[in-house]
Tab-separated table of C-alpha atoms in Angstrom:
chain	number	residue	atom	x	y	z
A	1	MET	CA	13.030	-28.242	-16.302
A	2	SER	CA	10.865	-25.441	-17.659
A	3	ARG	CA	12.353	-22.872	-19.997
A	4	GLU	CA	14.179	-19.886	-18.537
A	5	LEU	CA	12.465	-16.608	-19.461
A	6	ILE	CA	14.503	-14.004	-17.567
A	7	ARG	CA	17.922	-14.067	-15.955
A	8	MET	CA	19.369	-11.055	-14.114
A	9	GLU	CA	22.992	-11.594	-13.085
A	10	GLY	CA	25.233	-9.546	-10.793
A	11	ILE	CA	22.946	-6.487	-10.863
A	12	CYS	CA	24.365	-3.426	-9.080
A	13	LYS	CA	22.820	0.032	-8.701
A	14	TYR	CA	24.068	3.009	-6.725
A	15	PHE	CA	22.467	6.359	-5.918
A	16	PRO	CA	24.180	9.264	-4.112
A	17	GLY	CA	24.796	8.013	-0.583
A	18	VAL	CA	22.824	4.804	-1.169
A	19	LYS	CA	23.855	1.313	-2.270
A	20	ALA	CA	20.527	0.166	-3.691
A	21	LEU	CA	21.639	-3.180	-5.171
A	22	GLU	CA	24.851	-5.165	-4.869
A	23	ASN	CA	25.446	-8.238	-7.039
A	24	VAL	CA	21.802	-9.411	-7.166
A	25	ASP	CA	20.565	-12.349	-9.268
A	26	LEU	CA	17.010	-13.238	-10.280
A	27	VAL	CA	15.862	-16.093	-12.531
A	28	VAL	CA	12.256	-16.610	-13.673
A	29	HIS	CA	11.018	-19.687	-15.570
A	30	GLU	CA	7.871	-20.197	-17.622
A	31	GLY	CA	4.834	-21.331	-15.653
A	32	GLU	CA	6.380	-20.100	-12.390
A	33	VAL	CA	5.209	-17.644	-9.726
A	34	HIS	CA	8.470	-16.287	-8.311
A	35	ALA	CA	8.032	-14.269	-5.115
A	36	LEU	CA	10.450	-11.373	-4.600
A	37	LEU	CA	10.539	-10.552	-0.890
A	38	GLY	CA	12.312	-8.188	1.466
A	39	GLU	CA	11.769	-5.297	3.828
A	40	ASN	CA	11.044	-1.836	2.499
A	41	GLY	CA	14.313	-0.431	1.223
A	42	ALA	CA	15.697	-3.904	0.499
A	43	GLY	CA	15.999	-3.096	-3.218
A	44	LYS	CA	12.946	-4.841	-4.694
A	45	SER	CA	11.559	-1.745	-6.441
A	46	THR	CA	14.986	-0.805	-7.816
A	47	LEU	CA	15.482	-4.311	-9.233
A	48	ILE	CA	12.065	-4.250	-10.887
A	49	LYS	CA	12.667	-0.776	-12.334
A	50	ILE	CA	15.876	-2.099	-13.894
A	51	LEU	CA	13.945	-5.034	-15.346
A	52	ASN	CA	11.346	-2.576	-16.657
A	53	GLY	CA	13.895	-0.250	-18.292
A	54	VAL	CA	13.319	2.667	-15.900
A	55	TYR	CA	16.852	2.428	-14.468
A	56	LYS	CA	20.051	1.275	-16.147
A	57	PRO	CA	22.182	-0.982	-13.918
A	58	ASP	CA	25.677	0.173	-12.974
A	59	ALA	CA	26.854	-3.416	-13.380
A	60	GLY	CA	25.393	-6.782	-14.279
A	61	SER	CA	23.530	-8.355	-17.185
A	62	ILE	CA	19.968	-9.195	-18.237
A	63	TYR	CA	19.159	-12.209	-20.416
A	64	VAL	CA	15.790	-12.777	-22.099
A	65	LYS	CA	15.270	-16.412	-23.162
A	66	GLY	CA	19.034	-16.835	-23.132
A	67	GLU	CA	19.851	-13.733	-25.197
A	68	LYS	CA	21.655	-10.824	-23.554
A	69	LYS	CA	19.669	-7.556	-23.661
A	70	GLU	CA	20.098	-3.928	-22.658
A	71	PHE	CA	17.014	-1.911	-21.775
A	72	HIS	CA	17.293	1.845	-22.316
A	73	SER	CA	13.583	2.535	-21.818
A	74	VAL	CA	10.271	0.998	-20.755
A	75	ASN	CA	9.509	0.420	-24.444
A	76	ASP	CA	12.666	-1.683	-24.771
A	77	ALA	CA	11.541	-3.878	-21.874
A	78	GLN	CA	8.020	-4.218	-23.278
A	79	ALA	CA	9.429	-5.209	-26.663
A	80	CYS	CA	11.279	-8.031	-24.891
A	81	GLY	CA	8.121	-9.279	-23.190
A	82	ILE	CA	8.279	-7.593	-19.751
A	83	GLY	CA	5.030	-6.277	-18.240
A	84	ILE	CA	4.516	-4.569	-14.862
A	85	VAL	CA	1.339	-4.237	-12.783
A	86	PHE	CA	2.163	-1.560	-10.217
A	87	GLN	CA	0.484	-1.130	-6.825
A	88	GLU	CA	-0.429	2.477	-7.654
A	89	PHE	CA	-2.697	2.460	-10.680
A	90	ASN	CA	-1.403	4.216	-13.795
A	91	LEU	CA	-4.684	4.722	-15.625
A	92	CYS	CA	-6.497	7.524	-17.461
A	93	THR	CA	-9.753	7.438	-15.561
A	94	ASP	CA	-11.927	9.451	-17.963
A	95	VAL	CA	-11.547	7.133	-20.938
A	96	SER	CA	-12.548	3.532	-21.644
A	97	VAL	CA	-10.921	0.258	-20.658
A	98	ALA	CA	-9.881	-0.356	-24.289
A	99	GLU	CA	-8.234	3.062	-24.594
A	100	ASN	CA	-6.281	2.416	-21.379
A	101	VAL	CA	-5.197	-1.046	-22.467
A	102	PHE	CA	-3.758	0.268	-25.755
A	103	ILE	CA	-2.705	3.727	-24.606
A	104	GLY	CA	0.354	4.829	-26.558
A	105	ARG	CA	-0.394	2.102	-29.111
A	106	LEU	CA	-3.876	3.118	-30.313
A	107	LYS	CA	-4.727	1.631	-33.696
A	108	THR	CA	-5.906	4.046	-36.398
A	109	ASN	CA	-7.840	3.688	-39.623
A	110	ALA	CA	-6.934	4.970	-43.104
A	111	LEU	CA	-7.997	8.501	-42.123
A	112	GLY	CA	-5.727	8.553	-39.081
A	113	MET	CA	-8.665	8.289	-36.671
A	114	VAL	CA	-8.592	5.948	-33.683
A	115	ASN	CA	-10.193	2.657	-34.664
A	116	HIS	CA	-12.330	2.198	-31.538
A	117	ARG	CA	-14.023	-0.942	-32.851
A	118	GLN	CA	-10.692	-2.652	-33.460
A	119	ILE	CA	-9.181	-1.817	-30.062
A	120	ALA	CA	-12.448	-2.881	-28.395
A	121	ARG	CA	-12.304	-6.254	-30.190
A	122	ASP	CA	-8.632	-6.725	-29.291
A	123	THR	CA	-9.316	-5.777	-25.666
A	124	GLN	CA	-12.220	-8.233	-25.476
A	125	LYS	CA	-9.910	-11.025	-26.653
A	126	ILE	CA	-7.498	-10.225	-23.812
A	127	LEU	CA	-10.300	-10.063	-21.233
A	128	ASP	CA	-11.618	-13.423	-22.449
A	129	GLU	CA	-8.117	-14.894	-22.378
A	130	VAL	CA	-7.759	-14.339	-18.627
A	131	GLY	CA	-11.425	-14.793	-17.723
A	132	LEU	CA	-12.260	-11.152	-16.941
A	133	HIS	CA	-15.970	-11.323	-17.659
A	134	SER	CA	-17.007	-8.500	-15.282
A	135	ILE	CA	-15.327	-5.818	-17.430
A	136	LYS	CA	-16.322	-4.503	-20.852
A	137	PRO	CA	-13.927	-2.739	-23.252
A	138	THR	CA	-16.258	0.287	-23.370
A	139	ASP	CA	-16.501	0.741	-19.571
A	140	ILE	CA	-15.229	4.104	-18.303
A	141	VAL	CA	-12.443	3.526	-15.783
A	142	ARG	CA	-13.455	6.146	-13.205
A	143	ARG	CA	-16.725	4.279	-12.628
A	144	MET	CA	-14.903	1.079	-11.728
A	145	SER	CA	-13.918	-0.402	-8.385
A	146	ALA	CA	-10.293	-0.683	-7.265
A	147	ALA	CA	-10.386	-4.401	-8.040
A	148	GLN	CA	-11.626	-3.773	-11.584
A	149	MET	CA	-8.943	-1.122	-12.110
A	150	GLN	CA	-6.385	-3.731	-11.036
A	151	MET	CA	-7.731	-6.028	-13.737
A	152	VAL	CA	-7.383	-3.257	-16.336
A	153	GLU	CA	-3.721	-2.915	-15.351
A	154	ILE	CA	-3.316	-6.664	-15.851
A	155	ALA	CA	-4.963	-6.454	-19.288
A	156	LYS	CA	-2.556	-3.616	-20.207
A	157	ALA	CA	0.434	-5.773	-19.315
A	158	ILE	CA	-0.900	-8.752	-21.271
A	159	SER	CA	-1.676	-6.580	-24.316
A	160	THR	CA	2.060	-6.011	-24.840
A	161	ASN	CA	2.492	-9.793	-25.356
A	162	ALA	CA	4.379	-9.995	-22.071
A	163	ASP	CA	6.063	-13.289	-21.256
A	164	VAL	CA	6.984	-12.138	-17.736
A	165	ILE	CA	4.532	-10.086	-15.688
A	166	VAL	CA	5.537	-8.413	-12.421
A	167	PHE	CA	2.813	-7.899	-9.806
A	168	ASP	CA	3.796	-5.276	-7.220
A	169	GLU	CA	1.615	-5.594	-4.078
A	170	PRO	CA	-1.372	-6.511	-6.258
A	171	THR	CA	-3.831	-7.261	-3.435
A	172	ALA	CA	-3.341	-4.062	-1.404
A	173	SER	CA	-6.735	-2.692	-2.482
A	174	LEU	CA	-8.576	-5.989	-2.948
A	175	THR	CA	-11.058	-7.887	-0.806
A	176	GLU	CA	-10.566	-11.588	-0.069
A	177	ASN	CA	-12.950	-12.582	-2.870
A	178	GLU	CA	-11.243	-10.240	-5.337
A	179	THR	CA	-7.864	-11.634	-4.280
A	180	GLN	CA	-9.018	-15.143	-5.144
A	181	ILE	CA	-10.131	-13.932	-8.592
A	182	LEU	CA	-6.666	-12.404	-9.097
A	183	PHE	CA	-4.983	-15.654	-8.048
A	184	GLY	CA	-7.112	-17.502	-10.588
A	185	ILE	CA	-5.904	-15.121	-13.318
A	186	ILE	CA	-2.275	-15.593	-12.258
A	187	ARG	CA	-2.651	-19.377	-12.365
A	188	ARG	CA	-4.187	-19.131	-15.831
A	189	LEU	CA	-1.289	-16.977	-17.040
A	190	CYS	CA	1.184	-19.541	-15.704
A	191	SER	CA	-0.705	-22.359	-17.414
A	192	GLN	CA	-0.154	-20.451	-20.673
A	193	GLY	CA	3.621	-20.588	-20.138
A	194	LYS	CA	4.089	-17.057	-18.772
A	195	GLY	CA	6.288	-16.265	-15.785
A	196	VAL	CA	5.141	-14.144	-12.843
A	197	VAL	CA	7.219	-12.118	-10.384
A	198	TYR	CA	5.093	-11.537	-7.300
A	199	ILE	CA	5.970	-8.859	-4.713
A	200	SER	CA	3.953	-8.882	-1.489
A	201	HIS	CA	4.303	-8.294	2.237
A	202	ARG	CA	1.345	-10.529	3.007
A	203	MET	CA	2.975	-13.764	4.063
A	204	GLU	CA	-0.294	-15.713	4.127
A	205	GLU	CA	-0.771	-15.074	0.383
A	206	LEU	CA	2.508	-16.700	-0.512
A	207	LYS	CA	1.345	-20.087	0.799
A	208	GLU	CA	-1.334	-20.025	-1.863
A	209	ILE	CA	0.417	-18.513	-4.873
A	210	ALA	CA	4.242	-18.723	-4.684
A	211	ASP	CA	6.368	-21.465	-6.237
A	212	ASN	CA	9.881	-20.090	-5.714
A	213	VAL	CA	11.275	-17.235	-3.621
A	214	THR	CA	14.171	-14.778	-3.774
A	215	VAL	CA	14.855	-12.681	-0.661
A	216	LEU	CA	16.615	-9.293	-0.702
A	217	ARG	CA	17.960	-7.443	2.330
A	218	ASP	CA	19.866	-4.150	2.280
A	219	GLY	CA	20.316	-4.388	-1.497
A	220	GLN	CA	21.754	-7.914	-1.455
A	221	LYS	CA	20.367	-11.343	-2.197
A	222	ILE	CA	20.148	-13.454	0.964
A	223	GLY	CA	21.144	-17.016	0.173
A	224	GLU	CA	19.994	-18.875	-2.916
A	225	SER	CA	16.465	-18.803	-4.310
A	226	PHE	CA	14.364	-21.634	-2.918
A	227	ARG	CA	10.996	-23.346	-3.180
A	228	PHE	CA	8.498	-21.645	-0.905
A	229	ALA	CA	7.130	-24.955	0.372
A	230	ASP	CA	10.616	-25.939	1.605
A	231	MET	CA	11.168	-22.885	3.865
A	232	PRO	CA	9.580	-22.549	7.358
A	233	MET	CA	7.841	-19.189	7.761
A	234	ASP	CA	9.991	-18.184	10.764
A	235	GLU	CA	13.163	-18.747	8.733
A	236	LEU	CA	11.739	-16.815	5.792
A	237	ILE	CA	10.974	-13.803	7.999
A	238	ARG	CA	14.426	-14.067	9.612
A	239	ARG	CA	16.031	-13.885	6.167
A	240	MET	CA	13.955	-10.823	5.312
A	241	VAL	CA	14.565	-8.774	8.464
A	242	GLY	CA	17.926	-10.169	9.592
A	243	ARG	CA	16.556	-11.004	13.037
A	244	GLU	CA	13.864	-13.114	14.622
A	245	LEU	CA	10.404	-11.622	15.027
A	246	LYS	CA	8.943	-13.795	17.750
A	247	ASP	CA	5.764	-11.739	17.926
A	248	LYS	CA	4.041	-9.988	15.046
A	249	TYR	CA	2.433	-7.574	17.509
A	250	PRO	CA	4.105	-6.052	20.577
A	251	VAL	CA	2.909	-7.592	23.832
A	252	TYR	CA	1.390	-4.606	25.586
A	253	LYS	CA	-0.967	-3.677	28.407
A	254	ARG	CA	-2.663	-0.361	27.731
A	255	LYS	CA	-4.001	2.008	30.369
A	256	ILE	CA	-7.457	2.844	29.017
A	257	GLY	CA	-9.294	5.823	30.516
A	258	ASP	CA	-12.649	7.518	30.134
A	259	VAL	CA	-14.451	8.254	26.875
A	260	MET	CA	-12.717	11.165	25.131
A	261	LEU	CA	-14.351	11.092	21.673
A	262	SER	CA	-18.029	10.571	20.876
A	263	VAL	CA	-19.332	10.814	17.318
A	264	ASP	CA	-23.089	10.671	16.759
A	265	HIS	CA	-25.597	10.790	13.898
A	266	VAL	CA	-23.076	10.819	11.042
A	267	LYS	CA	-24.955	10.890	7.776
A	268	ASN	CA	-24.052	11.614	4.174
A	269	ARG	CA	-24.493	9.771	0.892
A	270	LYS	CA	-22.001	7.061	1.876
A	271	VAL	CA	-22.390	6.524	5.641
A	272	ASN	CA	-25.177	6.419	8.212
A	273	VAL	CA	-23.658	5.824	11.664
A	274	ASP	CA	-25.543	6.402	14.904
A	275	HIS	CA	-22.695	6.317	17.421
A	276	ILE	CA	-19.049	5.440	17.958
A	277	GLU	CA	-16.715	6.318	20.823
A	278	VAL	CA	-13.028	6.175	21.692
A	279	ARG	CA	-11.558	6.108	25.205
A	280	ARG	CA	-8.310	7.710	26.284
A	281	GLY	CA	-5.359	5.465	25.401
A	282	GLU	CA	-7.597	2.997	23.551
A	283	ILE	CA	-7.021	1.517	20.090
A	284	VAL	CA	-10.364	1.023	18.359
A	285	GLY	CA	-10.250	-1.119	15.225
A	286	PHE	CA	-12.615	-0.709	12.279
A	287	ALA	CA	-13.101	-3.834	10.157
A	288	GLY	CA	-15.078	-4.222	6.957
A	289	LEU	CA	-14.873	-4.902	3.260
A	290	VAL	CA	-13.428	-2.352	0.845
A	291	GLY	CA	-16.304	0.094	0.263
A	292	SER	CA	-18.041	-0.677	3.569
A	293	GLY	CA	-17.729	2.949	4.673
A	294	ARG	CA	-14.751	2.846	7.038
A	295	THR	CA	-12.633	5.442	5.226
A	296	GLU	CA	-15.720	7.527	4.396
A	297	LEU	CA	-16.593	7.704	8.108
A	298	ALA	CA	-13.024	8.730	8.981
A	299	ARG	CA	-12.998	11.435	6.301
A	300	ALA	CA	-16.334	12.777	7.561
A	301	ILE	CA	-15.013	13.021	11.131
A	302	PHE	CA	-11.890	14.755	9.836
A	303	GLY	CA	-13.915	17.317	7.871
A	304	ALA	CA	-12.587	16.087	4.521
A	305	ASP	CA	-16.037	15.086	3.181
A	306	PRO	CA	-19.348	16.972	3.578
A	307	VAL	CA	-22.060	15.584	5.878
A	308	ASP	CA	-25.793	16.091	6.217
A	309	SER	CA	-25.504	15.706	9.987
A	310	MET	CA	-22.845	14.879	12.610
A	311	GLU	CA	-22.198	15.620	16.279
A	312	ILE	CA	-18.673	15.365	17.675
A	313	THR	CA	-17.782	15.656	21.359
A	314	LEU	CA	-14.094	15.692	22.334
A	315	ASN	CA	-13.156	15.728	26.019
A	316	GLY	CA	-16.665	16.838	26.925
A	317	LYS	CA	-16.698	19.754	24.481
A	318	ARG	CA	-18.756	19.927	21.299
A	319	ILE	CA	-16.582	20.618	18.248
A	320	VAL	CA	-17.321	21.209	14.566
A	321	ASN	CA	-14.965	20.066	11.780
A	322	LYS	CA	-15.938	21.817	8.573
A	323	SER	CA	-12.489	21.172	7.090
A	324	PRO	CA	-9.313	19.203	7.851
A	325	SER	CA	-7.701	22.367	9.222
A	326	ASP	CA	-10.568	22.622	11.739
A	327	ALA	CA	-10.014	18.994	12.746
A	328	ILE	CA	-6.269	19.513	13.235
A	329	LYS	CA	-6.894	22.614	15.376
A	330	ASN	CA	-9.413	20.612	17.404
A	331	GLY	CA	-6.850	17.875	18.046
A	332	ILE	CA	-7.782	15.218	15.474
A	333	THR	CA	-5.191	13.823	13.049
A	334	TYR	CA	-5.981	11.620	10.044
A	335	LEU	CA	-3.238	9.526	8.443
A	336	THR	CA	-4.540	8.619	4.990
A	337	GLU	CA	-4.500	5.149	3.421
A	338	ASP	CA	-3.172	6.612	0.148
A	339	ARG	CA	0.195	8.035	1.141
A	340	LYS	CA	1.343	8.776	-2.415
A	341	ARG	CA	-1.698	10.745	-3.577
A	342	GLU	CA	-3.006	12.263	-0.345
A	343	GLY	CA	-0.341	11.904	2.337
A	344	LEU	CA	2.845	13.198	0.713
A	345	ALA	CA	4.196	15.783	-1.695
A	346	LEU	CA	6.412	13.293	-3.493
A	347	ARG	CA	8.637	15.819	-5.248
A	348	MET	CA	9.379	17.732	-2.042
A	349	THR	CA	12.017	16.886	0.570
A	350	CYS	CA	11.612	14.905	3.772
A	351	GLU	CA	12.016	18.093	5.780
A	352	GLN	CA	9.332	19.927	3.805
A	353	ASN	CA	6.896	17.037	4.102
A	354	ILE	CA	7.432	16.557	7.840
A	355	ASN	CA	6.788	20.256	8.548
A	356	MET	CA	3.973	20.680	6.039
A	357	SER	CA	1.067	20.585	8.487
A	358	SER	CA	2.755	22.519	11.300
A	359	TRP	CA	4.444	25.557	9.722
A	360	ASP	CA	2.424	27.921	11.929
A	361	HIS	CA	4.249	26.493	14.966
A	362	TYR	CA	7.533	27.917	13.669
A	363	VAL	CA	6.404	31.454	12.839
A	364	ARG	CA	8.127	34.208	14.804
A	365	ASN	CA	7.423	37.898	14.083
A	366	GLY	CA	5.664	36.985	10.868
A	367	PHE	CA	8.518	34.828	9.529
A	368	VAL	CA	9.100	31.079	9.607
A	369	SER	CA	11.986	30.171	11.886
A	370	ARG	CA	14.179	28.028	9.676
A	371	LYS	CA	16.101	26.787	12.705
A	372	MET	CA	12.969	25.566	14.481
A	373	ALA	CA	11.665	23.856	11.343
A	374	VAL	CA	14.947	21.979	10.805
A	375	GLU	CA	15.106	20.993	14.481
A	376	ASN	CA	11.577	19.562	14.320
A	377	ALA	CA	12.300	17.616	11.142
A	378	GLN	CA	15.437	16.136	12.707
A	379	LYS	CA	13.543	15.298	15.909
A	380	GLN	CA	10.820	13.484	13.954
A	381	ARG	CA	13.388	11.704	11.809
A	382	GLU	CA	14.960	10.270	14.953
A	383	ARG	CA	11.602	9.597	16.631
A	384	PHE	CA	10.313	7.525	13.731
A	385	GLU	CA	13.729	6.166	12.667
A	386	ILE	CA	13.308	7.364	9.077
A	387	LYS	CA	16.087	5.895	6.932
A	388	THR	CA	17.246	8.596	4.544
A	389	PRO	CA	20.705	9.913	3.601
A	390	SER	CA	19.504	13.446	4.377
A	391	LEU	CA	16.420	15.448	5.277
A	392	LYS	CA	16.980	17.057	1.853
A	393	GLN	CA	16.217	13.730	0.166
A	394	ILE	CA	13.188	13.811	-2.146
A	395	VAL	CA	10.424	11.707	-0.559
A	396	ASN	CA	9.693	9.876	-3.823
A	397	ASN	CA	13.174	8.318	-3.578
A	398	LEU	CA	12.433	6.666	-0.216
A	399	SER	CA	11.153	3.125	0.236
A	400	GLY	CA	7.458	2.595	0.917
A	401	GLY	CA	8.038	1.944	4.615
A	402	ASN	CA	10.070	5.122	5.068
A	403	GLN	CA	7.482	7.109	3.115
A	404	GLN	CA	4.894	5.828	5.582
A	405	LYS	CA	7.102	6.962	8.458
A	406	VAL	CA	7.263	10.451	6.904
A	407	VAL	CA	3.445	10.458	6.811
A	408	LEU	CA	3.454	9.627	10.538
A	409	ALA	CA	6.066	12.282	11.270
A	410	LYS	CA	4.042	14.910	9.403
A	411	GLY	CA	0.780	14.010	11.093
A	412	LEU	CA	2.241	13.771	14.575
A	413	SER	CA	4.487	16.847	14.506
A	414	HIS	CA	1.806	18.788	16.376
A	415	ASP	CA	-0.206	18.054	19.511
A	416	THR	CA	-3.085	15.689	18.952
A	417	GLU	CA	-5.817	14.001	20.977
A	418	ILE	CA	-7.165	11.522	18.431
A	419	VAL	CA	-5.235	9.830	15.626
A	420	ILE	CA	-7.009	7.995	12.814
A	421	PHE	CA	-4.722	5.429	11.159
A	422	ASP	CA	-6.224	4.384	7.806
A	423	GLU	CA	-4.493	1.187	6.600
A	424	PRO	CA	-1.298	2.115	8.516
A	425	THR	CA	0.765	-0.839	7.281
A	426	ARG	CA	-0.446	-1.247	3.698
A	427	GLY	CA	2.407	-2.172	1.381
A	428	ILE	CA	5.132	-2.248	4.045
A	429	ASP	CA	7.195	-5.121	5.368
A	430	VAL	CA	6.887	-7.065	8.599
A	431	GLY	CA	9.790	-5.279	10.287
A	432	VAL	CA	8.433	-1.767	9.686
A	433	LYS	CA	4.938	-2.955	10.640
A	434	PHE	CA	6.273	-3.897	14.063
A	435	GLU	CA	7.821	-0.426	14.423
A	436	ILE	CA	4.520	1.260	13.570
A	437	TYR	CA	2.696	-0.902	16.120
A	438	LYS	CA	5.198	0.253	18.759
A	439	ILE	CA	4.543	3.890	17.777
A	440	MET	CA	0.809	3.302	18.230
A	441	ASN	CA	1.441	1.882	21.692
A	442	GLN	CA	3.627	4.879	22.596
A	443	LEU	CA	0.821	7.221	21.559
A	444	SER	CA	-1.556	5.199	23.728
A	445	ASP	CA	0.842	5.697	26.671
A	446	GLU	CA	0.612	9.449	26.064
A	447	GLY	CA	-3.183	9.292	26.418
A	448	VAL	CA	-3.952	9.578	22.706
A	449	GLY	CA	-7.084	7.816	21.456
A	450	ILE	CA	-6.574	5.813	18.257
A	451	ILE	CA	-8.910	4.692	15.496
A	452	MET	CA	-7.299	2.047	13.271
A	453	ILE	CA	-8.864	1.087	9.941
A	454	SER	CA	-7.397	-2.086	8.482
A	455	SER	CA	-8.344	-4.683	5.888
A	456	GLU	CA	-6.042	-7.215	7.547
A	457	LEU	CA	-8.035	-9.070	10.187
A	458	PRO	CA	-4.923	-10.409	11.994
A	459	GLU	CA	-3.809	-6.778	12.434
A	460	ILE	CA	-7.247	-5.747	13.736
A	461	LEU	CA	-7.218	-8.671	16.191
A	462	GLY	CA	-3.584	-8.141	17.183
A	463	MET	CA	-3.807	-4.427	17.993
A	464	SER	CA	-7.407	-3.509	18.905
A	465	ASP	CA	-8.873	-3.120	22.390
A	466	ARG	CA	-12.322	-2.871	20.854
A	467	ILE	CA	-13.587	-3.431	17.315
A	468	TYR	CA	-16.402	-1.922	15.265
A	469	THR	CA	-17.471	-3.690	12.078
A	470	MET	CA	-19.071	-1.894	9.138
A	471	HIS	CA	-21.317	-3.024	6.299
A	472	GLU	CA	-22.781	-0.833	3.563
A	473	GLY	CA	-22.063	2.418	5.401
A	474	LYS	CA	-23.376	1.348	8.796
A	475	VAL	CA	-21.786	0.066	12.007
A	476	ASN	CA	-23.295	-3.393	12.386
A	477	GLY	CA	-21.196	-4.800	15.220
A	478	GLU	CA	-19.080	-3.965	18.263
A	479	VAL	CA	-16.771	-6.581	19.814
A	480	ALA	CA	-14.284	-6.418	22.679
A	481	GLY	CA	-10.793	-7.218	21.447
A	482	ALA	CA	-10.361	-10.020	23.974
A	483	GLU	CA	-13.554	-11.714	22.769
A	484	ALA	CA	-12.966	-11.265	19.034
A	485	SER	CA	-12.001	-13.976	16.575
A	486	GLN	CA	-11.470	-13.981	12.842
A	487	GLU	CA	-14.567	-16.129	12.352
A	488	LEU	CA	-16.771	-13.771	14.379
A	489	LEU	CA	-15.519	-10.668	12.580
A	490	LEU	CA	-16.043	-12.292	9.192
A	491	LYS	CA	-19.669	-12.965	10.117
A	492	TYR	CA	-20.210	-9.315	10.999
A	493	ILE	CA	-18.340	-8.081	7.940
A	494	ALA	CA	-20.567	-10.213	5.711
A	495	ASN	CA	-23.602	-9.065	7.755
A	496	LEU	CA	-24.409	-12.640	8.768
A	497	ALA	CA	-24.111	-12.230	12.566
């Protein structure tokens, strides 16, 4: 039996009106990838924040290599060998890789100046240790891809001499090839005797990377931890959501009408697209690699990025979107892929976020009608089944899935003709995914045209009536949903079709 690195026993944590964790255990051994699974709001993030010293448990104990410890800060956890690689990057983008890796621990010379040569050498050793040959210590972070930034976060965690490294949704921004590189790094870390806690909602990844699994639901551990290979996938999902999910995607027959949106001759420094169209009630999927131009096209249509040329026709009428406010007035809504940086004001309440883009609807005699604003927020809370103790709850305190529902509620609080969903289910669990798919179908019933950008091909295939593929800023394929397959889409995405 391999050596035990971390043991969390009987962990409890309560917030006002919320039981976040109740008597939860987690054990991680050296050389092990231990998957921590559960729906959004199940308590995974709270448990990891306790392990990382962000929160102090209300009850329970933490043991590191058999010795009982109390973490009062992140520094305490780091000193005991705990490292975290969060889904949202925590990097200083205008400085080098080496400076990010040793931030807060920069080595100085006799004159008190930062010893850049020393931290560069130490960073290079770490990069070599895990096989990160595509990154140099002197590279400036803002010039790097999302995948490379992920690797910098990994190097930061390793630089603290971490024995246990937590990966929180590490592949959310990675391509398939980049994901395989990450898996190689994780395997190398395990071969060096380190333990890995792996949080992901992508079930297919677990087949490749997970050794053992702990499932949380509603703040409690469901059954004992088990070997991933010993648990059928249907049973695993049942443990996570507390019910059977017979279908990942709602069985649905849409009523598709005439063309309502035509976009022609879109050109700027990142995209060059001749034509796309969306019919009434249709879900049009956009597939492509990260950086293929899908989000850039959506932002251009929404008026968020400048263009050299573009023609938009909506319901037979030519419109011009010079800004997002123009797009919203013209009936186009864009739900961003980056909910934390672009979709939400994290320190504001649920009510404030939901009403943020539609305050003008509640103005009467020059004043905002507080009553109307509260009524709308409550209506949207019920419509999207947002789980929160109160509309006064700060959005940052919600789970990822409920934050995504607030993004939907905000974007769909006003009338809309076209909705662009950019990675609508990134970082959320299978149960909430199903709810979002049902919302998309309801919008289709109302005659709304939908553009869905997704990096998950099963999602594209499961929800799209028609699919465009993109490569290097151009649309290089169009496939009817009924005729599409994963193999065919991959050929287009790689520009081999």
